[in-house]
Amino acid sequence: MSERRAEAHWQAVALSADIGRRPKRILFDGEPVVLFRSGQGIAALFDRCPHRFVELSTGKVVGGEIECPYHGWRYDGEGRCTAIPGHVGAMPHYRVRRYAAIERDGVVFVSSGTPRGEPYLHCMQGKDIIVRRVRSSTQSTVIDAAENILDATHTHFTHKGLLRGLTSKRHLVRVEVTGGEGWVEASYTGEDRQQGLISRLLEGERTKTIGRFRHPGIAELEYWGRDGLVLATTFHLRQADKHTVEGIGWLIGRRQGLLGELKALAFKPLFNIALHQDRRVLKSASDNARLPPQALPVIGPLDFLRRDIAAIMDGKMPAAATEARVHDIEL
């Protein structure tokens, strides 16, 4: 196993606003996990009381500890059993598995190990920005969902009118694919403006578009104008179970006074329409792929990032890290 695959990492699992007075259950690498607010901050425990295996997430939070709804056993944020109602004498040393958990920028991150450093948030960290956060659940795989976000060619069909114009007109575009350890990106130049509704409302003249994948499952889109980065999305994707991808995303724009605030109001609902369109086509592909006979998808000549993303997810160096690739296409 490579060093990258063995290294623990943070994964975005929920919005902070999702964790209130009641606990929340998620699936993390196929395992049930309960999130709740303990006395020391956000806590993540294996969502199973060791006594009779009841879901702790169906219980309640009492004094910063989670209480099992079956017999009232309580566990603190470290997973230690602190109370067994009716028991007299010293407390037995029962524990529930604990996951590392942290909150940053309105998002909850979880890890099954001990990650080094802070979680990566988004591609406009530290800048004066307006942010909207979204969550999404899609029937798919991480590689298919990531490639869908980063794929420029499907927008003519799946998002016609929203991200692309209603005409069939296309532009000659140059694509440069580069990469490094844990990342790969495609930079598109030559299309000065898209004619879809989102582009007309939220962008100006465009100089380049960048689609990037980062380990372990982060897909980013950047839209650059003449005076810098104008608009961006960063989506943290994870395989919740065999057929479901969960995503936490940042929708980001530069702060531009009242105009920027008005644009931000439009960004989230329009983006949610695009998410719905993508969910529909990904579900269709997922359902159809499970029918016999089994087959591997064709990697077409315009699927610039597929092999590199697969390599990164497998803990390997992407081919683009050693040799940049340049393509001319029509978009």
PDB file of C-alpha atoms in Angstrom, residues 36-143:
ATOM      1  CA  PHE A  36     -23.299  15.299  18.217  1.00  0.00           C
ATOM      2  CA  ARG A  37     -22.156  18.319  20.202  1.00  0.00           C
ATOM      3  CA  SER A  38     -20.255  17.213  23.276  1.00  0.00           C
ATOM      4  CA  GLY A  39     -18.849  19.343  26.062  1.00  0.00           C
ATOM      5  CA  GLN A  40     -15.584  19.634  24.117  1.00  0.00           C
ATOM      6  CA  GLY A  41     -17.084  20.383  20.697  1.00  0.00           C
ATOM      7  CA  ILE A  42     -18.228  18.232  17.806  1.00  0.00           C
ATOM      8  CA  ALA A  43     -17.931  14.489  18.463  1.00  0.00           C
ATOM      9  CA  ALA A  44     -18.145  11.471  16.164  1.00  0.00           C
ATOM     10  CA  LEU A  45     -18.751   7.954  17.499  1.00  0.00           C
ATOM     11  CA  PHE A  46     -19.557   4.604  15.950  1.00  0.00           C
ATOM     12  CA  ASP A  47     -23.353   4.645  15.874  1.00  0.00           C
ATOM     13  CA  ARG A  48     -23.974   1.469  17.850  1.00  0.00           C
ATOM     14  CA  CYS A  49     -24.403   1.051  21.579  1.00  0.00           C
ATOM     15  CA  PRO A  50     -22.179  -1.923  22.550  1.00  0.00           C
ATOM     16  CA  HIS A  51     -24.835  -3.135  24.988  1.00  0.00           C
ATOM     17  CA  ARG A  52     -27.634  -4.160  22.591  1.00  0.00           C
ATOM     18  CA  PHE A  53     -26.455  -2.527  19.341  1.00  0.00           C
ATOM     19  CA  VAL A  54     -29.180   0.137  19.256  1.00  0.00           C
ATOM     20  CA  GLU A  55     -28.437   3.233  17.153  1.00  0.00           C
ATOM     21  CA  LEU A  56     -27.152   5.959  19.444  1.00  0.00           C
ATOM     22  CA  SER A  57     -28.334   8.542  16.921  1.00  0.00           C
ATOM     23  CA  THR A  58     -31.935   7.695  17.825  1.00  0.00           C
ATOM     24  CA  GLY A  59     -31.219   8.792  21.404  1.00  0.00           C
ATOM     25  CA  LYS A  60     -30.627  12.271  22.750  1.00  0.00           C
ATOM     26  CA  VAL A  61     -27.820  14.520  23.926  1.00  0.00           C
ATOM     27  CA  VAL A  62     -27.801  15.143  27.684  1.00  0.00           C
ATOM     28  CA  GLY A  63     -25.198  17.447  29.199  1.00  0.00           C
ATOM     29  CA  GLY A  64     -22.879  17.046  26.240  1.00  0.00           C
ATOM     30  CA  GLU A  65     -23.122  13.242  26.271  1.00  0.00           C
ATOM     31  CA  ILE A  66     -25.162  10.962  24.044  1.00  0.00           C
ATOM     32  CA  GLU A  67     -27.741   8.750  25.707  1.00  0.00           C
ATOM     33  CA  CYS A  68     -28.847   5.413  24.275  1.00  0.00           C
ATOM     34  CA  PRO A  69     -32.653   5.307  23.929  1.00  0.00           C
ATOM     35  CA  TYR A  70     -32.850   1.633  25.039  1.00  0.00           C
ATOM     36  CA  HIS A  71     -31.357   1.541  28.573  1.00  0.00           C
ATOM     37  CA  GLY A  72     -30.049   5.083  28.982  1.00  0.00           C
ATOM     38  CA  TRP A  73     -26.344   4.270  28.829  1.00  0.00           C
ATOM     39  CA  ARG A  74     -24.403   7.477  28.204  1.00  0.00           C
ATOM     40  CA  TYR A  75     -21.173   8.128  26.337  1.00  0.00           C
ATOM     41  CA  ASP A  76     -18.981  11.204  26.285  1.00  0.00           C
ATOM     42  CA  GLY A  77     -17.284  12.719  23.238  1.00  0.00           C
ATOM     43  CA  GLU A  78     -14.323  10.348  23.663  1.00  0.00           C
ATOM     44  CA  GLY A  79     -16.634   7.319  23.508  1.00  0.00           C
ATOM     45  CA  ARG A  80     -16.335   6.422  27.216  1.00  0.00           C
ATOM     46  CA  CYS A  81     -19.405   5.036  28.929  1.00  0.00           C
ATOM     47  CA  THR A  82     -20.117   7.438  31.794  1.00  0.00           C
ATOM     48  CA  ALA A  83     -23.470   6.251  33.143  1.00  0.00           C
ATOM     49  CA  ILE A  84     -25.532   3.058  33.381  1.00  0.00           C
ATOM     50  CA  PRO A  85     -28.847   3.896  35.079  1.00  0.00           C
ATOM     51  CA  GLY A  86     -29.545   1.521  37.972  1.00  0.00           C
ATOM     52  CA  HIS A  87     -25.937   0.377  38.305  1.00  0.00           C
ATOM     53  CA  VAL A  88     -24.321   0.683  41.756  1.00  0.00           C
ATOM     54  CA  GLY A  89     -20.550   0.676  42.171  1.00  0.00           C
ATOM     55  CA  ALA A  90     -17.573   1.410  39.966  1.00  0.00           C
ATOM     56  CA  MET A  91     -18.276   2.053  36.291  1.00  0.00           C
ATOM     57  CA  PRO A  92     -17.161  -0.704  33.929  1.00  0.00           C
ATOM     58  CA  HIS A  93     -14.736   0.452  31.207  1.00  0.00           C
ATOM     59  CA  TYR A  94     -17.010   0.242  28.196  1.00  0.00           C
ATOM     60  CA  ARG A  95     -16.198   2.289  25.111  1.00  0.00           C
ATOM     61  CA  VAL A  96     -17.599   3.166  21.705  1.00  0.00           C
ATOM     62  CA  ARG A  97     -15.194   3.687  18.825  1.00  0.00           C
ATOM     63  CA  ARG A  98     -14.342   7.360  18.391  1.00  0.00           C
ATOM     64  CA  TYR A  99     -13.515   9.156  15.137  1.00  0.00           C
ATOM     65  CA  ALA A 100     -11.487  12.344  14.899  1.00  0.00           C
ATOM     66  CA  ALA A 101     -13.857  15.272  14.239  1.00  0.00           C
ATOM     67  CA  ILE A 102     -13.391  18.975  13.698  1.00  0.00           C
ATOM     68  CA  GLU A 103     -15.457  21.979  12.555  1.00  0.00           C
ATOM     69  CA  ARG A 104     -14.097  24.535  10.108  1.00  0.00           C
ATOM     70  CA  ASP A 105     -15.865  27.234   8.113  1.00  0.00           C
ATOM     71  CA  GLY A 106     -19.350  25.897   8.800  1.00  0.00           C
ATOM     72  CA  VAL A 107     -18.482  22.298   7.878  1.00  0.00           C
ATOM     73  CA  VAL A 108     -17.873  19.156   9.963  1.00  0.00           C
ATOM     74  CA  PHE A 109     -14.883  16.998   9.005  1.00  0.00           C
ATOM     75  CA  VAL A 110     -14.296  13.429  10.198  1.00  0.00           C
ATOM     76  CA  SER A 111     -11.353  11.026   9.933  1.00  0.00           C
ATOM     77  CA  SER A 112     -10.908   7.396  10.936  1.00  0.00           C
ATOM     78  CA  GLY A 113      -7.269   8.107  11.801  1.00  0.00           C
ATOM     79  CA  THR A 114      -5.224  11.022  13.084  1.00  0.00           C
ATOM     80  CA  PRO A 115      -4.719  13.443  10.186  1.00  0.00           C
ATOM     81  CA  ARG A 116      -1.839  15.882  10.138  1.00  0.00           C
ATOM     82  CA  GLY A 117      -2.768  19.550   9.987  1.00  0.00           C
ATOM     83  CA  GLU A 118      -5.990  21.339   9.163  1.00  0.00           C
ATOM     84  CA  PRO A 119      -8.533  20.149   6.593  1.00  0.00           C
ATOM     85  CA  TYR A 120      -8.395  21.726   3.144  1.00  0.00           C
ATOM     86  CA  LEU A 121     -11.493  23.865   2.599  1.00  0.00           C
ATOM     87  CA  HIS A 122     -11.716  25.425  -0.840  1.00  0.00           C
ATOM     88  CA  CYS A 123      -9.746  27.096  -3.608  1.00  0.00           C
ATOM     89  CA  MET A 124     -10.382  30.688  -2.449  1.00  0.00           C
ATOM     90  CA  GLN A 125      -9.279  30.356   1.177  1.00  0.00           C
ATOM     91  CA  GLY A 126      -8.034  33.590   2.677  1.00  0.00           C
ATOM     92  CA  LYS A 127      -9.626  35.856   0.068  1.00  0.00           C
ATOM     93  CA  ASP A 128     -12.403  38.424   0.555  1.00  0.00           C
ATOM     94  CA  ILE A 129     -15.316  36.300  -0.634  1.00  0.00           C
ATOM     95  CA  ILE A 130     -18.994  35.500  -0.344  1.00  0.00           C
ATOM     96  CA  VAL A 131     -19.691  31.841   0.394  1.00  0.00           C
ATOM     97  CA  ARG A 132     -22.746  29.628   0.173  1.00  0.00           C
ATOM     98  CA  ARG A 133     -22.554  26.016   1.369  1.00  0.00           C
ATOM     99  CA  VAL A 134     -24.550  23.111  -0.027  1.00  0.00           C
ATOM    100  CA  ARG A 135     -24.918  19.398   0.583  1.00  0.00           C
ATOM    101  CA  SER A 136     -25.772  16.762  -1.987  1.00  0.00           C
ATOM    102  CA  SER A 137     -26.399  13.026  -2.184  1.00  0.00           C
ATOM    103  CA  THR A 138     -26.019  11.177  -5.484  1.00  0.00           C
ATOM    104  CA  GLN A 139     -26.374   7.574  -6.581  1.00  0.00           C
ATOM    105  CA  SER A 140     -22.949   7.095  -8.111  1.00  0.00           C
ATOM    106  CA  THR A 141     -19.271   6.537  -7.352  1.00  0.00           C
ATOM    107  CA  VAL A 142     -16.764   9.203  -6.332  1.00  0.00           C
ATOM    108  CA  ILE A 143     -14.829   8.914  -9.588  1.00  0.00           C
TER     109      ILE A 143
END
